[in-house]
Tab-separated table of C-alpha atoms and ligand atoms in Angstrom:
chain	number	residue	atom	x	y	z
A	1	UNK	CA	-21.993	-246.549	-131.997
A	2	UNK	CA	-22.438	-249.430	-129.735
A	3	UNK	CA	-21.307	-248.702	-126.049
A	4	UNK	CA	-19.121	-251.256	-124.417
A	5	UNK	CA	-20.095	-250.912	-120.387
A	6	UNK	CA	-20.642	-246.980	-121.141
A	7	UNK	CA	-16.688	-246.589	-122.226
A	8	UNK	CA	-16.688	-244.875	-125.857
A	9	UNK	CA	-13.580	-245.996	-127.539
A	10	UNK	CA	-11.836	-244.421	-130.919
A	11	UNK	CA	-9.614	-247.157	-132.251
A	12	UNK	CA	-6.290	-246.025	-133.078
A	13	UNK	CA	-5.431	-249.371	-134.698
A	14	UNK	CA	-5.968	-252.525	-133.482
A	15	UNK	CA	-3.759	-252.635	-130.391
A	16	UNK	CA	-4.431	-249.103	-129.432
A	17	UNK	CA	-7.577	-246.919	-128.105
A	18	UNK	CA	-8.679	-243.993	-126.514
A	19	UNK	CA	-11.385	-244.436	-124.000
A	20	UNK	CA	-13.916	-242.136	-122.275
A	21	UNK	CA	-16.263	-243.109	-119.426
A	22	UNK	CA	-19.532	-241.863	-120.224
A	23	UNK	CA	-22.631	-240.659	-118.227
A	24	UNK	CA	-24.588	-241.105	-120.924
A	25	UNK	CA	-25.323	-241.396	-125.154
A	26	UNK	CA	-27.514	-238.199	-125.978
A	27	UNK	CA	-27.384	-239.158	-129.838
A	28	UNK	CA	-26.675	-241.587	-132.736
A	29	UNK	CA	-27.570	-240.194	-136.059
A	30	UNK	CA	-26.458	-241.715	-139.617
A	31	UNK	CA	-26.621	-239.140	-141.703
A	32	UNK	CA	-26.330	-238.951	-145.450
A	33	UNK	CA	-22.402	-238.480	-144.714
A	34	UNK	CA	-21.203	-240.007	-141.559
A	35	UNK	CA	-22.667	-240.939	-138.014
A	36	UNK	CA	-22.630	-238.510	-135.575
A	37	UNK	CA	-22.484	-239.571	-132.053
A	38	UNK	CA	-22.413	-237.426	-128.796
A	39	UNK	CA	-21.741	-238.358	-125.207
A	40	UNK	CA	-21.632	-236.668	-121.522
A	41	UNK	CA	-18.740	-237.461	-120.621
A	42	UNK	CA	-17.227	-237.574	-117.068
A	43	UNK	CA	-13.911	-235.472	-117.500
A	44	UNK	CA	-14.645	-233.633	-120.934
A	45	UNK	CA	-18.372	-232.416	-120.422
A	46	UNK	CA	-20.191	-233.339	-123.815
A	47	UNK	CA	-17.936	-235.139	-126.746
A	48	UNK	CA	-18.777	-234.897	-130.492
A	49	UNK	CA	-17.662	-238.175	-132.555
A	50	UNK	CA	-17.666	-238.772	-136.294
A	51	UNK	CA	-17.671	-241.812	-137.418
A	52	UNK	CA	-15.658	-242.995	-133.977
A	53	UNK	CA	-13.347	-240.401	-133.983
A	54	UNK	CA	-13.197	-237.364	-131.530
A	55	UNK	CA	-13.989	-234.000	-133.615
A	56	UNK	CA	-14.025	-231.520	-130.353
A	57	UNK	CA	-14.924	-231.766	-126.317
A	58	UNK	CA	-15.879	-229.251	-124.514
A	59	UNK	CA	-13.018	-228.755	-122.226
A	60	UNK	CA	-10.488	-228.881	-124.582
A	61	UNK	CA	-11.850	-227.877	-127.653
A	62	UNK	CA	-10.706	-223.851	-127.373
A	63	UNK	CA	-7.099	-225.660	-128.147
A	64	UNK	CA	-7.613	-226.724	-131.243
A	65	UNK	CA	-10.164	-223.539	-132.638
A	66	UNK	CA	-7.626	-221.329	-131.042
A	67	UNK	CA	-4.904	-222.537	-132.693
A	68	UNK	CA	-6.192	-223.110	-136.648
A	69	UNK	CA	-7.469	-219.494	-136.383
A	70	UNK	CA	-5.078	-217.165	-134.410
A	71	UNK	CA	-1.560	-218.694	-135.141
A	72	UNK	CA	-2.361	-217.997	-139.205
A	73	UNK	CA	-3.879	-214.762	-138.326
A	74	UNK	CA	-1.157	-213.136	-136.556
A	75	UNK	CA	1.321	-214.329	-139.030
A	76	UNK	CA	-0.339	-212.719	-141.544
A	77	UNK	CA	1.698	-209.643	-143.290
A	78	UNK	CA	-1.834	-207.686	-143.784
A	79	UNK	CA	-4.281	-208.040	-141.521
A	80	UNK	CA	-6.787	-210.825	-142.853
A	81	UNK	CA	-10.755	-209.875	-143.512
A	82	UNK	CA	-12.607	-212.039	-145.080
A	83	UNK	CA	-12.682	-215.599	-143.872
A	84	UNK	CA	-13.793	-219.072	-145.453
A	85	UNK	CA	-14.206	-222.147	-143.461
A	86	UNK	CA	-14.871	-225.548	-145.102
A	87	UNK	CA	-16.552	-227.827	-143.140
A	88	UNK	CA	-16.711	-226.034	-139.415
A	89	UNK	CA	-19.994	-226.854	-139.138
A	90	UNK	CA	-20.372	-227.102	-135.170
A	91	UNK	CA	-19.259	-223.254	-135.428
A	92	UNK	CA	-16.055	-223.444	-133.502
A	93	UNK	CA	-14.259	-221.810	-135.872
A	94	UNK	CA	-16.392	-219.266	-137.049
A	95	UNK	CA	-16.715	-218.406	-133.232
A	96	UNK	CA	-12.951	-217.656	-133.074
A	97	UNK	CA	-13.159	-215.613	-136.476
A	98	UNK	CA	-15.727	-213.396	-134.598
A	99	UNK	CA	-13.115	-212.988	-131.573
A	100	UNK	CA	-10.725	-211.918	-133.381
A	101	UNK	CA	-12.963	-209.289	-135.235
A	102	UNK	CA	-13.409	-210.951	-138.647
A	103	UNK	CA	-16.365	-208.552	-140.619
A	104	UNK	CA	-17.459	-211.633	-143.233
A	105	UNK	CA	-16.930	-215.207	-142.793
A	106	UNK	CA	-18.310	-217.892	-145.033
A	107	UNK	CA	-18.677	-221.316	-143.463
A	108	UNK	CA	-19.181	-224.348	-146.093
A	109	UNK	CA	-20.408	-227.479	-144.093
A	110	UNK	CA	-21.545	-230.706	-146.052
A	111	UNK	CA	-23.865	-232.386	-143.723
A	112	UNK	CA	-26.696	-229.874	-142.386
A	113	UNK	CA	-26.868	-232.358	-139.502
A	114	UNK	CA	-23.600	-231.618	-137.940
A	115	UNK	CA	-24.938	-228.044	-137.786
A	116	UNK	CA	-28.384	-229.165	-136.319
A	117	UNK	CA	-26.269	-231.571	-133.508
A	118	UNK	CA	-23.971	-228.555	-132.602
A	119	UNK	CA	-27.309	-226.221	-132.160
A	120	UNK	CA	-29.104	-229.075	-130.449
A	121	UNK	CA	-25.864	-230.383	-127.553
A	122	UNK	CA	-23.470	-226.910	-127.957
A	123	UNK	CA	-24.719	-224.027	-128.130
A	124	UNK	CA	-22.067	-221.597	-127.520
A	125	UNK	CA	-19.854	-223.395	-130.151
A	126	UNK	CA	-23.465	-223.037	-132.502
A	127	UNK	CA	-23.982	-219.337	-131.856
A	128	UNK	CA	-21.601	-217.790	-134.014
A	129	UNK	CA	-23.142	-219.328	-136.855
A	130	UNK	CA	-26.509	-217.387	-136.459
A	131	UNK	CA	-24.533	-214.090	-136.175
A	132	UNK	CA	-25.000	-212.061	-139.127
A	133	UNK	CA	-21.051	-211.515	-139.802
A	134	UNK	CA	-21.315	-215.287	-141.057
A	135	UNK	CA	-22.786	-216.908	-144.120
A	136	UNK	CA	-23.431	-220.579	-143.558
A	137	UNK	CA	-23.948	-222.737	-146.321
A	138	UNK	CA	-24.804	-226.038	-146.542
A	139	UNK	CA	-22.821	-227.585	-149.856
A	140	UNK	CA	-19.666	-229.620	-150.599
A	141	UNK	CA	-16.595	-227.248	-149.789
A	142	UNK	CA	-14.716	-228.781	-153.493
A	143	UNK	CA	-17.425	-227.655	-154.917
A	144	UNK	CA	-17.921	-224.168	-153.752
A	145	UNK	CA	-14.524	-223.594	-154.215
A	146	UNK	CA	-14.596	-224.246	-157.524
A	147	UNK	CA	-17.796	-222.306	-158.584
A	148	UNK	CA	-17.228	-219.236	-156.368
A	149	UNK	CA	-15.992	-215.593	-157.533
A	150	UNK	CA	-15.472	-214.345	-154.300
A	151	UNK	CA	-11.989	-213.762	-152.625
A	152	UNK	CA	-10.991	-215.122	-148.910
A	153	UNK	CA	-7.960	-213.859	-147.052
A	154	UNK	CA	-7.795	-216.746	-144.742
A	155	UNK	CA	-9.417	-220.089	-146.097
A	156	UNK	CA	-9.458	-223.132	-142.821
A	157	UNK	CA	-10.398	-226.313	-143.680
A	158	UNK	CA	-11.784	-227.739	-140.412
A	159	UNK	CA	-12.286	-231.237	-141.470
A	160	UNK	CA	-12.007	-234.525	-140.180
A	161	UNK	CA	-9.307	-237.339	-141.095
A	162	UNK	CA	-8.166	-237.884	-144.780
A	163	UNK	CA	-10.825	-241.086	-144.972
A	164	UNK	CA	-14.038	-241.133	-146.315
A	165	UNK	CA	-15.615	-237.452	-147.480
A	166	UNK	CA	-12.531	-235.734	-146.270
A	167	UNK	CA	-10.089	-237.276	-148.557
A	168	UNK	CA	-10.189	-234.734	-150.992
A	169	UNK	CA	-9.517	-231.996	-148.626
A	170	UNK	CA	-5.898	-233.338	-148.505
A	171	UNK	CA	-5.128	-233.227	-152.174
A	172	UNK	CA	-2.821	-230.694	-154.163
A	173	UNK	CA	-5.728	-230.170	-156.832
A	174	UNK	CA	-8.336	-228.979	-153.495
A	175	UNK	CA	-5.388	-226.925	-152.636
A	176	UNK	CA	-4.368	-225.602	-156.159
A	177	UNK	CA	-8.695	-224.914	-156.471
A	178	UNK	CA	-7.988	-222.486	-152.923
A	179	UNK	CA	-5.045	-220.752	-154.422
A	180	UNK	CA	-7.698	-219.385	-157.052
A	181	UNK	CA	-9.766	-217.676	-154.598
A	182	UNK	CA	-7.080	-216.287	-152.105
A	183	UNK	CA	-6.085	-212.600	-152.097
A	184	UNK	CA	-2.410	-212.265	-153.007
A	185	UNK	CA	-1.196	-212.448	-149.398
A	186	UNK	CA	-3.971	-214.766	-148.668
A	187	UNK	CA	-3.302	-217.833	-146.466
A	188	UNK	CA	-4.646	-221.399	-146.279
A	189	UNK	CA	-4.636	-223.784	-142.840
A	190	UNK	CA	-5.653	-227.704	-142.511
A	191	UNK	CA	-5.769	-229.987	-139.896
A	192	UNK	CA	-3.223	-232.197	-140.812
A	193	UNK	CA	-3.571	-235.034	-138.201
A	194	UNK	CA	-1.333	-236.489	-135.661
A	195	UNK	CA	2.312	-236.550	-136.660
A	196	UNK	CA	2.815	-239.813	-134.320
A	197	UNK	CA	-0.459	-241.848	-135.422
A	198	UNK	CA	-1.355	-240.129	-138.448
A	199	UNK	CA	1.835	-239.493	-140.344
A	200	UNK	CA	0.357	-240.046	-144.117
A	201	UNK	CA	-2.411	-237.031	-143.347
A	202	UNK	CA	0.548	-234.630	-142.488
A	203	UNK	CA	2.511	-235.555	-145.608
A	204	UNK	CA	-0.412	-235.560	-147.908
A	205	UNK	CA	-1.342	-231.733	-146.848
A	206	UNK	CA	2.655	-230.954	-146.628
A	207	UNK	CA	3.283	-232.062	-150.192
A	208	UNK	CA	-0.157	-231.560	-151.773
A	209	UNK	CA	0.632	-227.676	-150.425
A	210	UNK	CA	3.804	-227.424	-151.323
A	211	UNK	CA	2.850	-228.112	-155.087
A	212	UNK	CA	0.834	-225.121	-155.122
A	213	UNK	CA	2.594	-222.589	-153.176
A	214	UNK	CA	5.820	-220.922	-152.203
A	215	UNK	CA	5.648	-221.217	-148.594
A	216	UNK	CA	4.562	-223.835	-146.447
A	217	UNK	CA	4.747	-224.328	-142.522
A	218	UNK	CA	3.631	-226.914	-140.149
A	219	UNK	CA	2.988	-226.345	-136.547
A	220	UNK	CA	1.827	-227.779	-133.975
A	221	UNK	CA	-0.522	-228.198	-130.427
A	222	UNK	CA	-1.111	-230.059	-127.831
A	223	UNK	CA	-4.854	-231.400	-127.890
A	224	UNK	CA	-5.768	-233.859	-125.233
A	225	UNK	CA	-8.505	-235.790	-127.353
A	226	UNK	CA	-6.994	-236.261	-130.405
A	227	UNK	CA	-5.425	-239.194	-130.926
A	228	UNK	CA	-1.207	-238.670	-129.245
A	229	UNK	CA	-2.609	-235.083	-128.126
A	230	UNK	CA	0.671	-234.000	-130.513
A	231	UNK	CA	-1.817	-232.394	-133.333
A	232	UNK	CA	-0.532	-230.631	-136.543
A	233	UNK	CA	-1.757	-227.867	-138.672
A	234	UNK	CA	-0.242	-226.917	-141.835
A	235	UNK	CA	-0.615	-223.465	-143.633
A	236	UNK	CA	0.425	-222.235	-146.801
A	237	UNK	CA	1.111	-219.007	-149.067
A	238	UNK	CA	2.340	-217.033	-151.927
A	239	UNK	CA	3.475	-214.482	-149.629
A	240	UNK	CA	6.287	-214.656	-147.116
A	241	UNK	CA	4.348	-214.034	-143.876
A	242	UNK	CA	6.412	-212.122	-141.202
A	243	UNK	CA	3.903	-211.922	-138.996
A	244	UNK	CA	2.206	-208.767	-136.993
A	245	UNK	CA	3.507	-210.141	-133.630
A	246	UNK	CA	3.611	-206.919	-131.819
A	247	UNK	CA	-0.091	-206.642	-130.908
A	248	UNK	CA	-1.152	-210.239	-130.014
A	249	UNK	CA	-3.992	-211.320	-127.609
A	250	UNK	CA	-3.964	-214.106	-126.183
A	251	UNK	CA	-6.443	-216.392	-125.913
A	252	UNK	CA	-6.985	-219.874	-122.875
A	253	UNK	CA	-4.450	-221.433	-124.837
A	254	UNK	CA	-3.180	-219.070	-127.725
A	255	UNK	CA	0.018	-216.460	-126.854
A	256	UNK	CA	2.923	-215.003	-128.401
A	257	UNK	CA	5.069	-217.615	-126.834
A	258	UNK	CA	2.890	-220.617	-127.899
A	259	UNK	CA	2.891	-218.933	-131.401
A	260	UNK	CA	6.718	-219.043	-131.781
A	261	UNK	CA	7.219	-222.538	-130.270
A	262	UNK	CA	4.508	-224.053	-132.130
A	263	UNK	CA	6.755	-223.807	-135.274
A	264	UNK	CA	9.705	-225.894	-133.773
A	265	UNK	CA	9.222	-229.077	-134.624
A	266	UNK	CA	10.402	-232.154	-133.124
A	267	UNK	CA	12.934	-233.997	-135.594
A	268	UNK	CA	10.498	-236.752	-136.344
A	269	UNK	CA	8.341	-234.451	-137.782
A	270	UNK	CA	10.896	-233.001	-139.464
A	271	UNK	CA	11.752	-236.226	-141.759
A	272	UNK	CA	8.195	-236.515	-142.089
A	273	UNK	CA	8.029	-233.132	-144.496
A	274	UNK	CA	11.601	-232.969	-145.974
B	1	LIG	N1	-11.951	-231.555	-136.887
B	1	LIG	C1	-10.709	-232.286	-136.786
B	1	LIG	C2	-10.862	-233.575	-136.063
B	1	LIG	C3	-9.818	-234.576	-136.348
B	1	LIG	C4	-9.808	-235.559	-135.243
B	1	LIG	N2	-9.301	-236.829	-135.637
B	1	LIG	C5	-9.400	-237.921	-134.866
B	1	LIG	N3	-9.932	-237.854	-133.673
B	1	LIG	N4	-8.962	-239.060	-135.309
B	1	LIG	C6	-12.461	-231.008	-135.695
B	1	LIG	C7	-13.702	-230.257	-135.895
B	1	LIG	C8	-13.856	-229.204	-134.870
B	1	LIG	N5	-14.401	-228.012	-135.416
């Protein structure tokens, strides 16, 4: 990633970018997947990039690992168990699994190196993934999906945008591959992009879902970093989830309130799933 007058840039399109003044570059690393990039920034402390796009900072990234964990948590009926995160691999996730008192999570990362950066430049997001409540392993998550006997409550995938090796993560046959290894009132959550910039990643995990199961719900948070900082999350299920909203912690960024409204979605977004 080359530096124009220490600004880091993710390119939106070709009129549009978001642009960090940086202290510094602490790594550029092409991997076998992707290149990893992280910067000190001035405003967001340290900043992971994947190929040029923003995967987390560390001021705002509680937002976004809040909010693909808790919000399909608490709407579970039962009370979910056993978790499986694909991709994940700086351990954000798997550190909100922990929180909210997960016993076994399984976190599938591709590239070994986004593990090794997240150890190396955040360690409190790394952690988690050395406690013994979570199984890392280092494979591709289509893959283990498709070979594994085990059963998941609550399956994330914590990927990055539908181009390149996360493509398939955004396809009805990935999602029709989960169904087979979710409990019956097991639940499945994406990313699913930025509704403003990003429109064909919602669609693509709206629709692909919607092949596969009965109920499907988008929601939505506000996430500085991420390109409009209007990001969406889909989930899906066989089950009607009502939710066990009586007994809900809240978290920097997570609360009951932010749980209902997250669900009412602007009427652009709407269109975009009808
Ligand atoms: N994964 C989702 C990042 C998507 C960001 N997209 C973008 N900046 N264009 C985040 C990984 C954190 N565990």
């Amino acid at each position: 990633m080359k530096l124009i007058e220490n600004w880091f840039s993710e390119r939106y399109s070709d009129n549009l970018q978001l642009s960090f003044r940086v202290q510094d570059q602490l790594l550029s690393v092409k991997t076998d997947y992707q290149r990893i990039d992280v910067f000190e920034t001035y405003d967001f402390g340290k900043l992971l990039t994947i190929d040029g796009t923003v995967q987390l900072t560390e001021r705002d990234e509680f937002v976004y690992h809040e909010m693909i964990t808790m919000v399909p948590y608490y709407l579970a009926s039962r009370k979910p168990q056993k978790a499986l995160i694909i991709g994940g691999g700086d351990g954000g996730t798997a550190g909100q699994l922990l929180k909210l008192g997960f016993q076994s999570v399984v976190n599938v990362e591709i590239d070994t190196q986004v593990v090794e950066v997240s150890k190396k430049y955040f360690p409190d997001l790394y952690r988690p993934l050395t406690d013994k409540k979570v199984e890392l392993i280092i494979d591709d998550g289509v893959k283990y999906i498709r070979k594994t006997d085990r059963k998941f409550d609550l399956v994330i995938v914590d990927s990055t945008d539908p181009v390149g090796p996360a493509e398939g993560l955004f396809m009805k046959d990935f999602y029709a591959s989960i169904k087979n290894i979710l409990t019956d009132s097991g639940i499945v959550v994406t990313q699913s992009g930025s509704p403003f910039y990003q429109p064909k990643a919602l669609q693509m995990a709206h629709s692909g879902m919607s092949e596969v199961f009965g109920y499907v719900r988008t929601y939505t948070a506000f996430i500085p970093t991420y390109p409009s900082g209007f990001w969406s999350f889909t989930m899906a299920s066989d089950y009607d989830c009502k939710g066990r909203l009586d007994n809900i912690n809240p978290g920097k960024y997570f609360n009951s309130d932010v749980l209902r409204g997250a669900f009412s979605l602007p009427e652009f977004v709407k269109e975009l799933i009808k």
